[in-house]
Amino acid sequence: MIVLFTDFGLEGPYTGQVMAVLQREAAGVPAVSLFADAPRARPRPAAYLLAAYGVWFPAGTVLLCVVDPGVGSARRAVIAEADGRLYVGPDNGLFDIALRRANAARLWEIAGNPGPLSASFHGRDLFAPVAARLARGEPPSSLAQPAENLSAERGWPDDLAEIVYVDHFGNAMTGLRGAAVPPGARLVARGQTTIEAAATFSAVPAGRAFWYVNANGLAEIAVNGGRADTALGLAIGSMVAIQG
Amino acid sequence: MIVLFTDFGLEGPYTGQVMAVLQREAAGVPAVSLFADAPRARPRPAAYLLAAYGVWFPAGTVLLCVVDPGVGSARRAVIAEADGRLYVGPDNGLFDIALRRANAARLWEIAGNPGPLSASFHGRDLFAPVAARLARGEPPSSLAQPAENLSAERGWPDDLAEIVYVDHFGNAMTGLRGAAVPPGARLVARGQTTIEAAATFSAVPAGRAFWYVNANGLAEIAVNGGRADTALGLAIGSMVAIQG
Amino acid sequence: MIVLFTDFGLEGPYTGQVMAVLQREAAGVPAVSLFADAPRARPRPAAYLLAAYGVWFPAGTVLLCVVDPGVGSARRAVIAEADGRLYVGPDNGLFDIALRRANAARLWEIAGNPGPLSASFHGRDLFAPVAARLARGEPPSSLAQPAENLSAERGWPDDLAEIVYVDHFGNAMTGLRGAAVPPGARLVARGQTTIEAAATFSAVPAGRAFWYVNANGLAEIAVNGGRADTALGLAIGSMVAIQG
């Protein structure tokens, strides 16, 4: 399976053109859009979101990942392997956290292009054809050169005490894995609001903010029957602290 | 075919993860998202929308339906069969209207889980695997226990004189089937605006509100060349009356 | 492959019902939504957008195109062939530019309906079944009658000096092909802002507006690290002039 993790948006031609390339180059391989609204042009929060959601997929999955504000510049294009999953995209930190958490990790730099390359849409012209070939079973070594993992140089933390995603319901995911928060601890959002843990929405009164470990293992802030983003002023990048 | 009717939104990881489960568990069965923006956390208007759109699909279709504000509480998880279509989702009224209108209806309660169950995402962990197995041909009785239909207890009307959906164009669907409105009758929106019937958009002057029977049989309020929602102040739950 | 170019929006039932028809009538043929947010009810800008994006697909592709404010009126329903691609949709100008630019073009008028026809949803009831049959290999002549191309009567220009689409990032595409703008020329947006060309985002300082030839050959206005639509007041229909 090929999984898309991008900041393209679902509307407009971007996801559709990438899907068309995948259908043409890897006919019969299912392709699913996981996130089309990953943090826009922000690889750092996107890296924590991707690490949490990527591991939900089985080994062998190819993840086509494009959060790429540096498209057209000299940033490297890479294939990263982490515990049997293959990530394809720009080397701007997007894969750092997934690689760091893996028991087995390797990196390749994509050299050369599979075809004509536009200046602004490497997702379609470079990353999608590479992902399709990986999904058809070609090894990374046939498409790219072994490369050094530069992720340590960025010095990003193991867990990120910030909001990394706000969903359709107004729930705000942090970059903190549930296991990084002590049982019974509270979260403090933007230095202003102290939030208790709860097991699920139906365990708290309507209108009450709470945090819980979401279905992919991230600490997430929600309001039962309401929107945490507007109630607490949360957006991608908002700071969160652990109390107690 | 598997059809999704949810309030997940298309963006974010929810529809994508459900699609990934369906691809894995029922490879080769087409899956289509019908509504990802069903009335959020509101099973009552959603039930009328689902009843109108579900019957458009042929017998044998599996409809995976998640409008589930009580996820994590004790509400039942069910399979409902209505005239050969199979609906999978929470027992919170979402299937009441489809069942009531069917010539032949049965209900089963899903007991046990097909795998690990998160507290907050039964759509992915419970309903999608069950839908996939039904789509592969397993009978409901192998996945669930016969159950009593409690829909009568909710006492919802046969047709709902409220707005149940506002679409991308600003058109406002009511929960009234076209046959429930006498020919030539007018609709009164929010007790304020009286609206005449017309056969189609091009039959009324630009800027004029009218109602018509939409392509799935619901009475729908529209403005030719404009938006009915903003022009008339309509949103899900807005009251509509039949006049004449 | 079947490609959707519509103004339906991705949410709501419209794209899903069309996809369901395609799956049923052309099982196994991949269907991809390219634009679900083409210029709403505006065939003129949509025609330039479609012409630029349609040619990216190989010959043999079937493009199902619905920007159809006149649904229910007497406008013709047509199949247009342009350099081996087949376009299906309303004859309201939507195909004029694609036909004009083709080396080989033909037009057929769809006579009769493949099944019951709603007044408001010809995309689902007429155009999708026709597209499916073309994708399965039926010739246009078996579904429609040869017709005269009326596009010259509308008198639209070869390139359109207006904004025809604003994407998710706030980038504003014009209806001007890159080749229609002399090298080094500037664009003037809304008679107010003069914009220099640049090769790519990373070539200009953050916050600076520039124009470039996008990945499908259209002159596009962007702001590095910002949104051109809000910064320059651009929307579909905004005028653009070429200077120098």
PDB file of C-alpha atoms in Angstrom, chain A residues 1 3 9-11 30-37 53 56-58 165 167-171 173 199-202 212-216 220 224 227, chain B residues 7-21 23-24 27 36-38 40-41 69-74 118-121 124-125 168:
ATOM      1  CA  MET A   1       0.000   0.000   0.000  1.00  0.00           C
ATOM      2  CA  VAL A   3       0.077   6.162   1.896  1.00  0.00           C
ATOM      3  CA  GLY A   9      -4.949  20.010   0.602  1.00  0.00           C
ATOM      4  CA  LEU A  10      -7.505  17.627  -0.829  1.00  0.00           C
ATOM      5  CA  GLU A  11      -8.924  20.159  -3.226  1.00  0.00           C
ATOM      6  CA  PRO A  30      -3.930   0.665  -3.325  1.00  0.00           C
ATOM      7  CA  ALA A  31      -3.128   4.299  -2.563  1.00  0.00           C
ATOM      8  CA  VAL A  32      -4.699   6.093   0.373  1.00  0.00           C
ATOM      9  CA  SER A  33      -4.485   9.727   1.413  1.00  0.00           C
ATOM     10  CA  LEU A  34      -3.813   9.751   5.170  1.00  0.00           C
ATOM     11  CA  PHE A  35      -3.185  13.461   5.688  1.00  0.00           C
ATOM     12  CA  ALA A  36      -3.586  16.049   2.951  1.00  0.00           C
ATOM     13  CA  ASP A  37      -3.505  18.756   5.597  1.00  0.00           C
ATOM     14  CA  TYR A  53       0.737   7.797  12.408  1.00  0.00           C
ATOM     15  CA  TRP A  56       0.232   2.298  12.589  1.00  0.00           C
ATOM     16  CA  PHE A  57       0.850   0.870   9.098  1.00  0.00           C
ATOM     17  CA  PRO A  58       2.418  -2.557   8.609  1.00  0.00           C
ATOM     18  CA  TYR A 165      -2.305  19.151  14.448  1.00  0.00           C
ATOM     19  CA  ASP A 167      -8.496  18.136  13.444  1.00  0.00           C
ATOM     20  CA  HIS A 168     -11.910  18.701  11.879  1.00  0.00           C
ATOM     21  CA  PHE A 169     -13.579  18.439  15.311  1.00  0.00           C
ATOM     22  CA  GLY A 170     -11.281  21.078  16.873  1.00  0.00           C
ATOM     23  CA  ASN A 171      -9.290  18.491  18.821  1.00  0.00           C
ATOM     24  CA  MET A 173      -2.965  16.808  19.043  1.00  0.00           C
ATOM     25  CA  ALA A 199     -10.312   8.225  29.374  1.00  0.00           C
ATOM     26  CA  THR A 200     -12.804   9.334  26.760  1.00  0.00           C
ATOM     27  CA  PHE A 201     -15.278  12.025  25.714  1.00  0.00           C
ATOM     28  CA  SER A 202     -18.241  10.499  27.473  1.00  0.00           C
ATOM     29  CA  TYR A 212      -6.448  11.769  26.561  1.00  0.00           C
ATOM     30  CA  VAL A 213      -4.198   9.437  24.627  1.00  0.00           C
ATOM     31  CA  ASN A 214      -5.633   9.324  21.134  1.00  0.00           C
ATOM     32  CA  ALA A 215      -6.093   6.313  18.886  1.00  0.00           C
ATOM     33  CA  ASN A 216      -2.521   6.709  17.581  1.00  0.00           C
ATOM     34  CA  GLU A 220      -4.601  15.117  22.558  1.00  0.00           C
ATOM     35  CA  ASN A 224     -16.587  17.239  25.126  1.00  0.00           C
ATOM     36  CA  ARG A 227     -13.946  22.627  20.012  1.00  0.00           C
TER      37      ARG A 227
ATOM     38  CA  ASP B   7     -18.766  13.056  10.161  1.00  0.00           C
ATOM     39  CA  PHE B   8     -14.967  12.579  10.083  1.00  0.00           C
ATOM     40  CA  GLY B   9     -14.192  15.274   7.574  1.00  0.00           C
ATOM     41  CA  LEU B  10     -12.136  14.392   4.532  1.00  0.00           C
ATOM     42  CA  GLU B  11      -8.984  15.947   5.865  1.00  0.00           C
ATOM     43  CA  GLY B  12      -7.137  14.590   8.846  1.00  0.00           C
ATOM     44  CA  PRO B  13      -6.309  10.946   9.304  1.00  0.00           C
ATOM     45  CA  TYR B  14      -9.757   9.481   9.945  1.00  0.00           C
ATOM     46  CA  THR B  15     -11.136   8.700   6.496  1.00  0.00           C
ATOM     47  CA  GLY B  16      -7.666   7.634   5.356  1.00  0.00           C
ATOM     48  CA  GLN B  17      -7.180   5.179   8.202  1.00  0.00           C
ATOM     49  CA  VAL B  18     -10.621   3.681   7.647  1.00  0.00           C
ATOM     50  CA  MET B  19      -9.876   3.347   3.926  1.00  0.00           C
ATOM     51  CA  ALA B  20      -6.572   1.642   4.795  1.00  0.00           C
ATOM     52  CA  VAL B  21      -8.360  -0.898   7.005  1.00  0.00           C
ATOM     53  CA  GLN B  23      -8.142  -2.063   1.650  1.00  0.00           C
ATOM     54  CA  ARG B  24      -6.296  -4.447   3.955  1.00  0.00           C
ATOM     55  CA  ALA B  27      -8.761  -6.062  -0.839  1.00  0.00           C
ATOM     56  CA  ALA B  36     -17.496  12.695   5.206  1.00  0.00           C
ATOM     57  CA  ASP B  37     -19.406  15.721   6.462  1.00  0.00           C
ATOM     58  CA  ALA B  38     -22.639  14.213   7.718  1.00  0.00           C
ATOM     59  CA  ARG B  40     -21.468  16.365  13.147  1.00  0.00           C
ATOM     60  CA  ALA B  41     -22.304  14.396  16.283  1.00  0.00           C
ATOM     61  CA  PRO B  69     -20.910  11.284  19.824  1.00  0.00           C
ATOM     62  CA  GLY B  70     -21.213   8.468  22.376  1.00  0.00           C
ATOM     63  CA  VAL B  71     -18.065   6.613  21.310  1.00  0.00           C
ATOM     64  CA  GLY B  72     -16.522   5.046  24.397  1.00  0.00           C
ATOM     65  CA  SER B  73     -19.871   4.906  26.233  1.00  0.00           C
ATOM     66  CA  ALA B  74     -22.194   1.918  26.496  1.00  0.00           C
ATOM     67  CA  SER B 118      -9.116   2.294  20.947  1.00  0.00           C
ATOM     68  CA  ALA B 119     -11.435   4.277  23.177  1.00  0.00           C
ATOM     69  CA  SER B 120     -12.034   7.006  20.625  1.00  0.00           C
ATOM     70  CA  PHE B 121     -11.932   5.514  17.135  1.00  0.00           C
ATOM     71  CA  ARG B 124     -11.383   2.329  12.423  1.00  0.00           C
ATOM     72  CA  ASP B 125     -11.048  -0.416  15.020  1.00  0.00           C
ATOM     73  CA  HIS B 168     -20.978  23.047  -0.856  1.00  0.00           C
TER      74      HIS B 168
END
